[in-house]
Amino acid sequence: MIEPKVFSVGQINRYIKNLLENDFILNSLLVQGEISNFKAHSSGHWYFTLKDAQGAISCVIFKQDAAQIPFEPENGMQVILAGHISLYEKTGQYQFYGEFLQPVGMGALQIAFEQMREKLEAEGLFDPDFKRELPEHVHTIAVITSPTGAAVRDIIQVAKRRDPRVKIAVFPTLVQGEFAAEDIVKSLKLANDWGKADIIILGRGGGSMEDLWAFNEEIVARAIFASEVPVISAVGHETDFTIADFVSDMRAPTPSAAAELATVHLDSIKMDVEELTDRLTRDVQAVLTTSKRRLDFLKERPVLKRPLERIQRTQIYLEEKERLLLRETLRKLEKNNMRLASAGARLEAVSPFSIMQRGYAMAMDEKGMPVTSVKLAEIGQALQVRMKDGILETTVTEKKVFDGGEKETDI
């Protein structure tokens, strides 16, 4: 009896894997479905489920393939996935190993564009508050573009025609292809480090969305936002829009239009100068006319036509005031003299010296103080008796005190 062959789990999984990978259809196919359970792993791999109304299949896109896809898948997105079917031996689960992903309806680049625009707008990179004003007078322009394209020729011709004095520095830059975004970032940094440019024009001629894609890269957008020199974006034709247009300080529909925005036409400057000159002439003439009218008015004033008349009137007025002041002063002096004489007469009448003229005398002690009462004098005290024509030196030998009208003797 022949014993049946026993296979290991690994052998079975390996056998099924070979079957799947060698199948003509499953080896290379396109599958359409809706993305769900999408996860971007930290390793760079993408894991998700592709489903429709009849079923679902697990999918993986490895890092090297995911890096080539310009947009990031989102749940609910209808896509066509290109790849092959194989088995993951450790779990025995078959998977769709994707190599390229194409959205259904809107193109991949358009989706990537919208995703980048929404992301940077949410971060505030398009906010008008962060946009710098373009300088009013530009002396030097830094042009970041291909040195051989039509864009650089258009910029130089238009700028020089409008203002021959302007200086233009061209920073040769890749504007298309795999390394274009890095080269644009490098040129933006060089233009800023140079420090002589008043404004930067970043642009190129028209092309497909793929041709212009470098100007939609995130690193370019952030380099424009970080630029200390104002940036005018001039990418493609008037109908072309890129992320660089939204981030830059000013968007120009074409490179030629960017040169016009960056410069002021000399004819316009001349017109402004002429207009200012005319306005200044009119203003000066108006001031002169007003001043002449005022001068004529002042010349007709009496004070200027007959200046001595005003002086004479003032002199007469002052003389009259002087006369009135003198008269009033004399009157007050006379009145005060009369009052002084009256007060002197009253003072003379009560003066003890006037009384002495009638035979009275005044006794004073040795200090010259009046002795107004007998009680104040002591026996033997020396006194002075002041009379109208001199002084008597005397000594008290006796005193008599009158009290109640009666005489008392105290010896």
Tab-separated table of N, CA, C and O in Angstrom, residues 29-41 45-52 55-62 73 79-86 88 93-101:
chain	number	residue	atom	x	y	z
A	29	LEU	N	-2.212	42.549	-14.349
A	29	LEU	CA	-3.606	42.900	-14.597
A	29	LEU	C	-3.951	44.260	-14.018
A	29	LEU	O	-3.203	44.808	-13.188
A	30	LEU	N	-5.056	44.796	-14.453
A	30	LEU	CA	-5.591	46.073	-13.957
A	30	LEU	C	-6.896	45.782	-13.236
A	30	LEU	O	-7.756	45.063	-13.766
A	31	VAL	N	-7.047	46.306	-12.046
A	31	VAL	CA	-8.252	46.083	-11.252
A	31	VAL	C	-8.818	47.426	-10.838
A	31	VAL	O	-8.094	48.286	-10.324
A	32	GLN	N	-10.133	47.593	-11.045
A	32	GLN	CA	-10.797	48.841	-10.645
A	32	GLN	C	-11.640	48.601	-9.416
A	32	GLN	O	-12.305	47.573	-9.290
A	33	GLY	N	-11.580	49.558	-8.489
A	33	GLY	CA	-12.384	49.451	-7.283
A	33	GLY	C	-12.259	50.704	-6.425
A	33	GLY	O	-11.607	51.678	-6.798
A	34	GLU	N	-12.892	50.607	-5.262
A	34	GLU	CA	-12.895	51.734	-4.316
A	34	GLU	C	-11.922	51.458	-3.186
A	34	GLU	O	-11.903	50.361	-2.625
A	35	ILE	N	-11.112	52.462	-2.842
A	35	ILE	CA	-10.122	52.316	-1.766
A	35	ILE	C	-10.806	52.433	-0.413
A	35	ILE	O	-11.636	53.329	-0.192
A	36	SER	N	-10.451	51.535	0.503
A	36	SER	CA	-10.900	51.637	1.896
A	36	SER	C	-9.778	51.160	2.800
A	36	SER	O	-8.855	50.470	2.356
A	37	ASN	N	-9.854	51.532	4.068
A	37	ASN	CA	-8.857	51.128	5.072
A	37	ASN	C	-7.423	51.503	4.650
A	37	ASN	O	-6.478	50.749	4.884
A	38	PHE	N	-7.300	52.663	4.033
A	38	PHE	CA	-5.962	53.059	3.567
A	38	PHE	C	-5.061	53.414	4.749
A	38	PHE	O	-5.482	54.087	5.691
A	39	LYS	N	-3.795	52.950	4.671
A	39	LYS	CA	-2.819	53.268	5.703
A	39	LYS	C	-1.453	53.468	5.050
A	39	LYS	O	-0.960	52.584	4.338
A	40	ALA	N	-0.870	54.640	5.297
A	40	ALA	CA	0.496	54.910	4.834
A	40	ALA	C	1.437	54.583	5.983
A	40	ALA	O	1.508	55.313	6.976
A	41	HIS	N	2.167	53.487	5.872
A	41	HIS	CA	3.032	53.022	6.956
A	41	HIS	C	4.278	53.912	7.048
A	41	HIS	O	4.706	54.529	6.072
A	45	HIS	N	5.539	52.090	2.852
A	45	HIS	CA	4.630	51.210	2.130
A	45	HIS	C	3.188	51.679	2.337
A	45	HIS	O	2.841	52.259	3.372
A	46	TRP	N	2.320	51.396	1.348
A	46	TRP	CA	0.894	51.716	1.438
A	46	TRP	C	0.108	50.410	1.543
A	46	TRP	O	0.313	49.466	0.757
A	47	TYR	N	-0.819	50.337	2.481
A	47	TYR	CA	-1.688	49.176	2.648
A	47	TYR	C	-3.136	49.646	2.562
A	47	TYR	O	-3.515	50.650	3.168
A	48	PHE	N	-3.971	48.923	1.818
A	48	PHE	CA	-5.380	49.299	1.694
A	48	PHE	C	-6.170	48.123	1.140
A	48	PHE	O	-5.605	47.081	0.738
A	49	THR	N	-7.477	48.283	1.117
A	49	THR	CA	-8.382	47.288	0.536
A	49	THR	C	-9.035	47.891	-0.700
A	49	THR	O	-9.453	49.056	-0.677
A	50	LEU	N	-9.116	47.101	-1.758
A	50	LEU	CA	-9.801	47.524	-2.969
A	50	LEU	C	-11.109	46.730	-3.026
A	50	LEU	O	-11.093	45.492	-2.962
A	51	LYS	N	-12.245	47.427	-3.146
A	51	LYS	CA	-13.526	46.717	-3.057
A	51	LYS	C	-14.504	47.243	-4.096
A	51	LYS	O	-14.351	48.334	-4.649
A	52	ASP	N	-15.489	46.400	-4.374
A	52	ASP	CA	-16.651	46.818	-5.160
A	52	ASP	C	-17.863	46.121	-4.562
A	52	ASP	O	-17.786	45.561	-3.457
A	55	GLY	N	-17.120	42.181	-3.913
A	55	GLY	CA	-16.069	41.630	-3.085
A	55	GLY	C	-14.981	42.639	-2.748
A	55	GLY	O	-15.098	43.836	-3.039
A	56	ALA	N	-13.909	42.120	-2.095
A	56	ALA	CA	-12.805	42.981	-1.670
A	56	ALA	C	-11.508	42.189	-1.748
A	56	ALA	O	-11.511	40.948	-1.646
A	57	ILE	N	-10.401	42.911	-1.915
A	57	ILE	CA	-9.096	42.275	-1.996
A	57	ILE	C	-8.069	43.167	-1.300
A	57	ILE	O	-8.099	44.397	-1.425
A	58	SER	N	-7.175	42.520	-0.505
A	58	SER	CA	-6.132	43.262	0.180
A	58	SER	C	-5.053	43.669	-0.812
A	58	SER	O	-4.673	42.873	-1.685
A	59	CYS	N	-4.550	44.901	-0.648
A	59	CYS	CA	-3.560	45.427	-1.584
A	59	CYS	C	-2.391	46.039	-0.829
A	59	CYS	O	-2.538	46.521	0.300
A	60	VAL	N	-1.227	46.021	-1.465
A	60	VAL	CA	-0.045	46.676	-0.923
A	60	VAL	C	0.727	47.300	-2.073
A	60	VAL	O	0.813	46.715	-3.158
A	61	ILE	N	1.254	48.493	-1.842
A	61	ILE	CA	2.164	49.127	-2.788
A	61	ILE	C	3.428	49.454	-2.003
A	61	ILE	O	3.390	50.201	-1.019
A	62	PHE	N	4.548	48.894	-2.433
A	62	PHE	CA	5.784	49.081	-1.689
A	62	PHE	C	6.367	50.482	-1.918
A	62	PHE	O	6.007	51.192	-2.869
A	73	PRO	N	-3.403	58.224	-2.004
A	73	PRO	CA	-4.767	57.675	-2.063
A	73	PRO	C	-5.583	58.096	-0.840
A	73	PRO	O	-5.055	58.326	0.250
A	79	VAL	N	-10.244	53.964	-8.153
A	79	VAL	CA	-8.938	53.895	-8.811
A	79	VAL	C	-8.836	52.643	-9.677
A	79	VAL	O	-9.633	51.701	-9.549
A	80	ILE	N	-7.858	52.657	-10.555
A	80	ILE	CA	-7.447	51.468	-11.304
A	80	ILE	C	-6.029	51.140	-10.852
A	80	ILE	O	-5.121	51.983	-10.969
A	81	LEU	N	-5.845	49.937	-10.312
A	81	LEU	CA	-4.557	49.522	-9.772
A	81	LEU	C	-3.900	48.530	-10.732
A	81	LEU	O	-4.504	47.522	-11.121
A	82	ALA	N	-2.660	48.813	-11.103
A	82	ALA	CA	-1.895	47.911	-11.971
A	82	ALA	C	-0.925	47.116	-11.113
A	82	ALA	O	-0.233	47.668	-10.252
A	83	GLY	N	-0.835	45.789	-11.327
A	83	GLY	CA	0.073	44.975	-10.541
A	83	GLY	C	-0.154	43.489	-10.790
A	83	GLY	O	-0.608	43.090	-11.861
A	84	HIS	N	0.129	42.693	-9.757
A	84	HIS	CA	-0.018	41.240	-9.907
A	84	HIS	C	-0.500	40.639	-8.595
A	84	HIS	O	-0.352	41.253	-7.518
A	85	ILE	N	-1.046	39.417	-8.705
A	85	ILE	CA	-1.557	38.704	-7.533
A	85	ILE	C	-0.484	37.728	-7.044
A	85	ILE	O	0.172	37.045	-7.824
A	86	SER	N	-0.294	37.715	-5.705
A	86	SER	CA	0.639	36.756	-5.113
A	86	SER	C	0.139	36.390	-3.730
A	86	SER	O	-0.874	36.929	-3.256
A	88	TYR	N	1.022	35.881	0.371
A	88	TYR	CA	1.905	36.182	1.496
A	88	TYR	C	2.001	34.909	2.316
A	88	TYR	O	1.058	34.516	3.012
A	93	GLN	N	-2.445	34.379	2.987
A	93	GLN	CA	-3.420	35.299	2.402
A	93	GLN	C	-2.888	35.833	1.084
A	93	GLN	O	-1.742	36.273	1.002
A	94	TYR	N	-3.727	35.770	0.054
A	94	TYR	CA	-3.263	36.325	-1.213
A	94	TYR	C	-3.534	37.832	-1.228
A	94	TYR	O	-4.487	38.317	-0.609
A	95	GLN	N	-2.665	38.556	-1.942
A	95	GLN	CA	-2.743	40.016	-1.994
A	95	GLN	C	-2.503	40.504	-3.414
A	95	GLN	O	-1.887	39.801	-4.229
A	96	PHE	N	-2.991	41.697	-3.643
A	96	PHE	CA	-2.720	42.369	-4.904
A	96	PHE	C	-1.519	43.289	-4.658
A	96	PHE	O	-1.599	44.220	-3.860
A	97	TYR	N	-0.414	43.002	-5.316
A	97	TYR	CA	0.788	43.809	-5.172
A	97	TYR	C	0.778	44.880	-6.272
A	97	TYR	O	1.022	44.586	-7.449
A	98	GLY	N	0.449	46.107	-5.888
A	98	GLY	CA	0.308	47.187	-6.862
A	98	GLY	C	1.644	47.791	-7.254
A	98	GLY	O	2.575	47.865	-6.447
A	99	GLU	N	1.700	48.250	-8.489
A	99	GLU	CA	2.906	48.925	-8.995
A	99	GLU	C	2.617	50.355	-9.459
A	99	GLU	O	3.496	51.207	-9.455
A	100	PHE	N	1.370	50.578	-9.852
A	100	PHE	CA	0.992	51.936	-10.244
A	100	PHE	C	-0.503	52.119	-10.006
A	100	PHE	O	-1.288	51.165	-10.178
A	101	LEU	N	-0.883	53.343	-9.625
A	101	LEU	CA	-2.268	53.624	-9.270
A	101	LEU	C	-2.766	54.797	-10.117
A	101	LEU	O	-2.107	55.847	-10.194
